[in-house]
């Protein structure tokens, strides 16, 4: 506990020194996001609640915290918020279909051994649960990409007030292309880093490459990574279009 407290204090000091007032807000937002996730998990355990609706509401609140609380209410945060909601809604449609077709819901054989003493009849739709996990895993990256595009686009429109909507949209795409590769790689290594011990276990158990790729755990992880990549890719043109539309409309409408 002392180690956790010490690291929390160090993180706060660094965020305060580097980010100033906004750094402090970002630090507080971490705990607010944790609170949202905790409440969502508690509500998910109640079969009477719809997991998809709960997840969407949680994503909505997390977006409000990270955009409006941390970065205040302005044009760039409003367009980033709208873009995030559109992207999440689009992802949900595809995720529900793919999750059911791929049969990645539930637990893999490697996990069953650890929880075999517990009952799995918990009254929750595991297809919707798997979809919720994927969306919650990508919401942070989608918000980050959205604000990373809308913010420089707003600055560009301020310094070049005569820029056309088409040119501003192209500038947003150009900004998105610069951060797309690093964002996808960050998601890739973050997800695989969390399953590094499992991969070593697969190796020690002499799993063949085909067995590893076709295992439910690995398939679920790969699908999560792919959807995360799809999400951060989709949000780029969506944010660019919406930001360009509202900025030019506001400046000259």
Short mmCIF file of C-alpha atoms in Angstrom, two decimals, residues 28-242:
data_model
loop_
_atom_site.label_atom_id
_atom_site.label_comp_id
_atom_site.label_asym_id
_atom_site.label_seq_id
_atom_site.Cartn_x
_atom_site.Cartn_y
_atom_site.Cartn_z
CA UNK A 28 -8.30 13.78 -10.83
CA UNK A 29 -9.88 12.45 -14.04
CA UNK A 30 -8.00 9.16 -13.54
CA UNK A 31 -9.88 8.53 -10.31
CA UNK A 32 -13.18 9.73 -11.77
CA UNK A 33 -12.75 7.28 -14.66
CA UNK A 34 -11.93 4.51 -12.19
CA UNK A 35 -15.11 5.34 -10.28
CA UNK A 36 -17.18 5.15 -13.47
CA UNK A 37 -15.67 1.77 -14.35
CA UNK A 38 -16.23 0.45 -10.81
CA UNK A 39 -19.89 1.49 -10.80
CA UNK A 40 -20.35 0.03 -14.29
CA UNK A 41 -18.90 -3.32 -13.22
CA UNK A 42 -21.16 -3.43 -10.15
CA UNK A 43 -24.24 -2.68 -12.27
CA UNK A 44 -23.19 -5.25 -14.88
CA UNK A 45 -23.38 -7.98 -12.27
CA UNK A 46 -27.13 -7.33 -12.07
CA UNK A 47 -28.86 -9.33 -14.86
CA UNK A 48 -31.68 -6.78 -15.06
CA UNK A 49 -29.37 -4.18 -16.64
CA UNK A 50 -28.55 -4.19 -20.36
CA UNK A 51 -24.77 -4.46 -20.76
CA UNK A 52 -24.68 -2.56 -24.04
CA UNK A 53 -26.63 0.39 -22.66
CA UNK A 54 -24.49 0.42 -19.50
CA UNK A 55 -21.30 0.40 -21.55
CA UNK A 56 -22.53 3.19 -23.81
CA UNK A 57 -23.49 5.32 -20.80
CA UNK A 58 -20.09 4.62 -19.21
CA UNK A 59 -18.32 5.65 -22.44
CA UNK A 60 -20.48 8.78 -22.54
CA UNK A 61 -19.51 9.76 -18.98
CA UNK A 62 -15.82 8.93 -19.55
CA UNK A 63 -15.85 11.09 -22.68
CA UNK A 64 -17.41 13.98 -20.76
CA UNK A 65 -14.79 13.69 -18.01
CA UNK A 66 -11.79 13.47 -20.32
CA UNK A 67 -12.96 16.09 -22.80
CA UNK A 68 -15.09 18.68 -21.01
CA UNK A 69 -13.67 18.44 -17.48
CA UNK A 70 -10.01 18.25 -18.46
CA UNK A 71 -10.08 20.46 -21.57
CA UNK A 72 -13.11 22.68 -20.79
CA UNK A 73 -16.15 23.18 -23.01
CA UNK A 74 -15.19 24.64 -26.39
CA UNK A 75 -15.44 23.90 -30.08
CA UNK A 76 -12.62 21.34 -30.14
CA UNK A 77 -13.99 19.32 -27.22
CA UNK A 78 -17.54 19.44 -28.58
CA UNK A 79 -16.49 18.13 -32.00
CA UNK A 80 -14.23 15.51 -30.38
CA UNK A 81 -17.16 14.41 -28.18
CA UNK A 82 -19.54 14.08 -31.14
CA UNK A 83 -16.90 12.19 -33.14
CA UNK A 84 -16.26 9.82 -30.24
CA UNK A 85 -19.96 8.98 -29.86
CA UNK A 86 -20.38 8.36 -33.59
CA UNK A 87 -17.31 6.10 -33.65
CA UNK A 88 -18.39 4.14 -30.57
CA UNK A 89 -21.90 3.64 -31.97
CA UNK A 90 -20.49 2.39 -35.26
CA UNK A 91 -18.11 0.05 -33.48
CA UNK A 92 -20.88 -1.40 -31.33
CA UNK A 93 -22.82 -2.48 -34.40
CA UNK A 94 -19.86 -4.36 -35.88
CA UNK A 95 -18.59 -5.70 -32.56
CA UNK A 96 -21.90 -7.35 -31.64
CA UNK A 97 -22.02 -9.10 -35.01
CA UNK A 98 -18.37 -10.21 -35.07
CA UNK A 99 -18.30 -11.31 -31.42
CA UNK A 100 -21.24 -13.65 -31.92
CA UNK A 101 -19.88 -15.03 -35.22
CA UNK A 102 -16.35 -15.53 -33.86
CA UNK A 103 -17.61 -17.28 -30.70
CA UNK A 104 -15.05 -15.53 -28.47
CA UNK A 105 -17.48 -14.93 -25.61
CA UNK A 106 -16.98 -16.74 -22.34
CA UNK A 107 -13.77 -18.27 -20.98
CA UNK A 108 -11.00 -20.13 -22.72
CA UNK A 109 -9.81 -23.59 -21.72
CA UNK A 110 -6.78 -22.12 -19.96
CA UNK A 111 -9.03 -19.94 -17.81
CA UNK A 112 -11.56 -22.66 -17.01
CA UNK A 113 -8.98 -24.57 -14.92
CA UNK A 114 -8.57 -21.57 -12.62
CA UNK A 115 -12.29 -20.92 -12.05
CA UNK A 116 -13.65 -24.46 -12.35
CA UNK A 117 -14.71 -24.44 -8.69
CA UNK A 118 -17.08 -21.51 -9.35
CA UNK A 119 -20.44 -21.54 -11.08
CA UNK A 120 -20.49 -19.90 -14.53
CA UNK A 121 -24.27 -19.52 -14.54
CA UNK A 122 -24.31 -15.87 -13.57
CA UNK A 123 -27.21 -14.78 -15.77
CA UNK A 124 -25.19 -12.46 -18.02
CA UNK A 125 -25.10 -12.49 -21.81
CA UNK A 126 -21.44 -13.24 -22.53
CA UNK A 127 -21.73 -11.99 -26.12
CA UNK A 128 -22.73 -8.55 -24.89
CA UNK A 129 -20.10 -8.76 -22.14
CA UNK A 130 -17.36 -9.50 -24.68
CA UNK A 131 -18.57 -6.58 -26.80
CA UNK A 132 -18.49 -4.30 -23.76
CA UNK A 133 -14.94 -5.36 -22.95
CA UNK A 134 -13.76 -4.52 -26.47
CA UNK A 135 -15.44 -1.09 -26.45
CA UNK A 136 -14.14 -0.20 -22.99
CA UNK A 137 -10.66 -1.22 -24.12
CA UNK A 138 -10.74 1.22 -27.03
CA UNK A 139 -12.61 4.24 -25.62
CA UNK A 140 -9.48 5.89 -24.22
CA UNK A 141 -7.59 5.65 -27.51
CA UNK A 142 -10.58 6.96 -29.49
CA UNK A 143 -10.96 9.99 -27.21
CA UNK A 144 -7.23 10.66 -27.41
CA UNK A 145 -7.20 10.56 -31.22
CA UNK A 146 -10.33 12.75 -31.46
CA UNK A 147 -8.94 15.56 -29.30
CA UNK A 148 -5.49 15.22 -30.89
CA UNK A 149 -7.05 16.03 -34.28
CA UNK A 150 -9.68 18.61 -33.32
CA UNK A 151 -7.26 20.69 -31.23
CA UNK A 152 -4.68 21.47 -33.96
CA UNK A 153 -7.49 21.91 -36.50
CA UNK A 154 -8.98 24.61 -34.27
CA UNK A 155 -5.59 26.32 -33.98
CA UNK A 156 -5.16 26.14 -37.74
CA UNK A 157 -8.56 27.73 -38.33
CA UNK A 158 -7.69 30.54 -35.91
CA UNK A 159 -4.35 31.34 -37.57
CA UNK A 160 -5.74 30.89 -41.08
CA UNK A 161 -9.30 32.25 -40.89
CA UNK A 162 -9.72 32.14 -44.68
CA UNK A 163 -9.00 28.42 -44.99
CA UNK A 164 -11.73 26.50 -46.79
CA UNK A 165 -13.65 23.64 -45.26
CA UNK A 166 -12.11 21.20 -47.76
CA UNK A 167 -8.55 22.28 -46.96
CA UNK A 168 -9.23 22.15 -43.22
CA UNK A 169 -10.63 18.63 -43.62
CA UNK A 170 -7.52 17.56 -45.54
CA UNK A 171 -5.33 19.05 -42.82
CA UNK A 172 -7.20 16.99 -40.22
CA UNK A 173 -6.61 13.83 -42.25
CA UNK A 174 -2.93 14.72 -42.55
CA UNK A 175 -2.67 15.15 -38.78
CA UNK A 176 -4.48 11.85 -38.28
CA UNK A 177 -2.12 9.99 -40.59
CA UNK A 178 0.85 11.18 -38.56
CA UNK A 179 -0.51 9.73 -35.31
CA UNK A 180 -2.31 6.68 -36.68
CA UNK A 181 0.71 4.37 -36.88
CA UNK A 182 2.00 5.14 -33.40
CA UNK A 183 -1.49 4.84 -31.88
CA UNK A 184 -2.15 1.42 -33.39
CA UNK A 185 1.30 0.19 -32.29
CA UNK A 186 0.69 1.51 -28.78
CA UNK A 187 -2.55 -0.47 -28.56
CA UNK A 188 -0.88 -3.56 -30.01
CA UNK A 189 1.98 -3.62 -27.48
CA UNK A 190 -0.29 -2.65 -24.56
CA UNK A 191 -2.65 -5.56 -25.19
CA UNK A 192 0.09 -8.11 -25.85
CA UNK A 193 2.14 -6.87 -22.92
CA UNK A 194 -0.73 -7.73 -20.60
CA UNK A 195 -0.78 -11.31 -21.96
CA UNK A 196 2.97 -11.85 -22.02
CA UNK A 197 2.85 -14.38 -19.18
CA UNK A 198 0.18 -16.35 -21.04
CA UNK A 199 2.28 -16.42 -24.21
CA UNK A 200 5.24 -17.77 -22.21
CA UNK A 201 2.91 -20.39 -20.74
CA UNK A 202 1.81 -21.41 -24.23
CA UNK A 203 5.46 -21.86 -25.16
CA UNK A 204 6.26 -23.93 -22.04
CA UNK A 205 3.25 -26.17 -22.76
CA UNK A 206 4.60 -26.72 -26.30
CA UNK A 207 1.55 -25.24 -28.00
CA UNK A 208 1.87 -25.22 -31.77
CA UNK A 209 1.54 -21.89 -33.58
CA UNK A 210 -1.84 -22.92 -34.96
CA UNK A 211 -3.04 -23.92 -31.48
CA UNK A 212 -1.99 -20.54 -30.08
CA UNK A 213 -3.65 -18.58 -32.89
CA UNK A 214 -6.88 -20.59 -32.67
CA UNK A 215 -7.17 -20.53 -28.88
CA UNK A 216 -10.14 -18.55 -27.64
CA UNK A 217 -8.01 -16.25 -25.48
CA UNK A 218 -5.68 -15.34 -28.34
CA UNK A 219 -8.55 -14.94 -30.80
CA UNK A 220 -10.38 -12.62 -28.42
CA UNK A 221 -7.21 -10.60 -27.90
CA UNK A 222 -6.51 -10.30 -31.62
CA UNK A 223 -10.10 -9.25 -32.33
CA UNK A 224 -9.85 -6.63 -29.58
CA UNK A 225 -6.64 -5.27 -31.11
CA UNK A 226 -8.17 -5.22 -34.59
CA UNK A 227 -11.28 -3.40 -33.38
CA UNK A 228 -9.12 -0.93 -31.49
CA UNK A 229 -7.23 -0.28 -34.71
CA UNK A 230 -10.50 0.08 -36.62
CA UNK A 231 -11.80 2.49 -33.98
CA UNK A 232 -8.76 4.81 -34.02
CA UNK A 233 -8.76 4.70 -37.83
CA UNK A 234 -12.47 5.50 -38.15
CA UNK A 235 -12.33 8.40 -35.71
CA UNK A 236 -9.78 10.25 -37.88
CA UNK A 237 -12.01 11.06 -40.90
CA UNK A 238 -15.07 11.43 -38.66
CA UNK A 239 -13.35 14.00 -36.42
CA UNK A 240 -11.77 15.77 -39.39
CA UNK A 241 -15.11 16.14 -41.15
CA UNK A 242 -17.13 17.22 -38.12
#
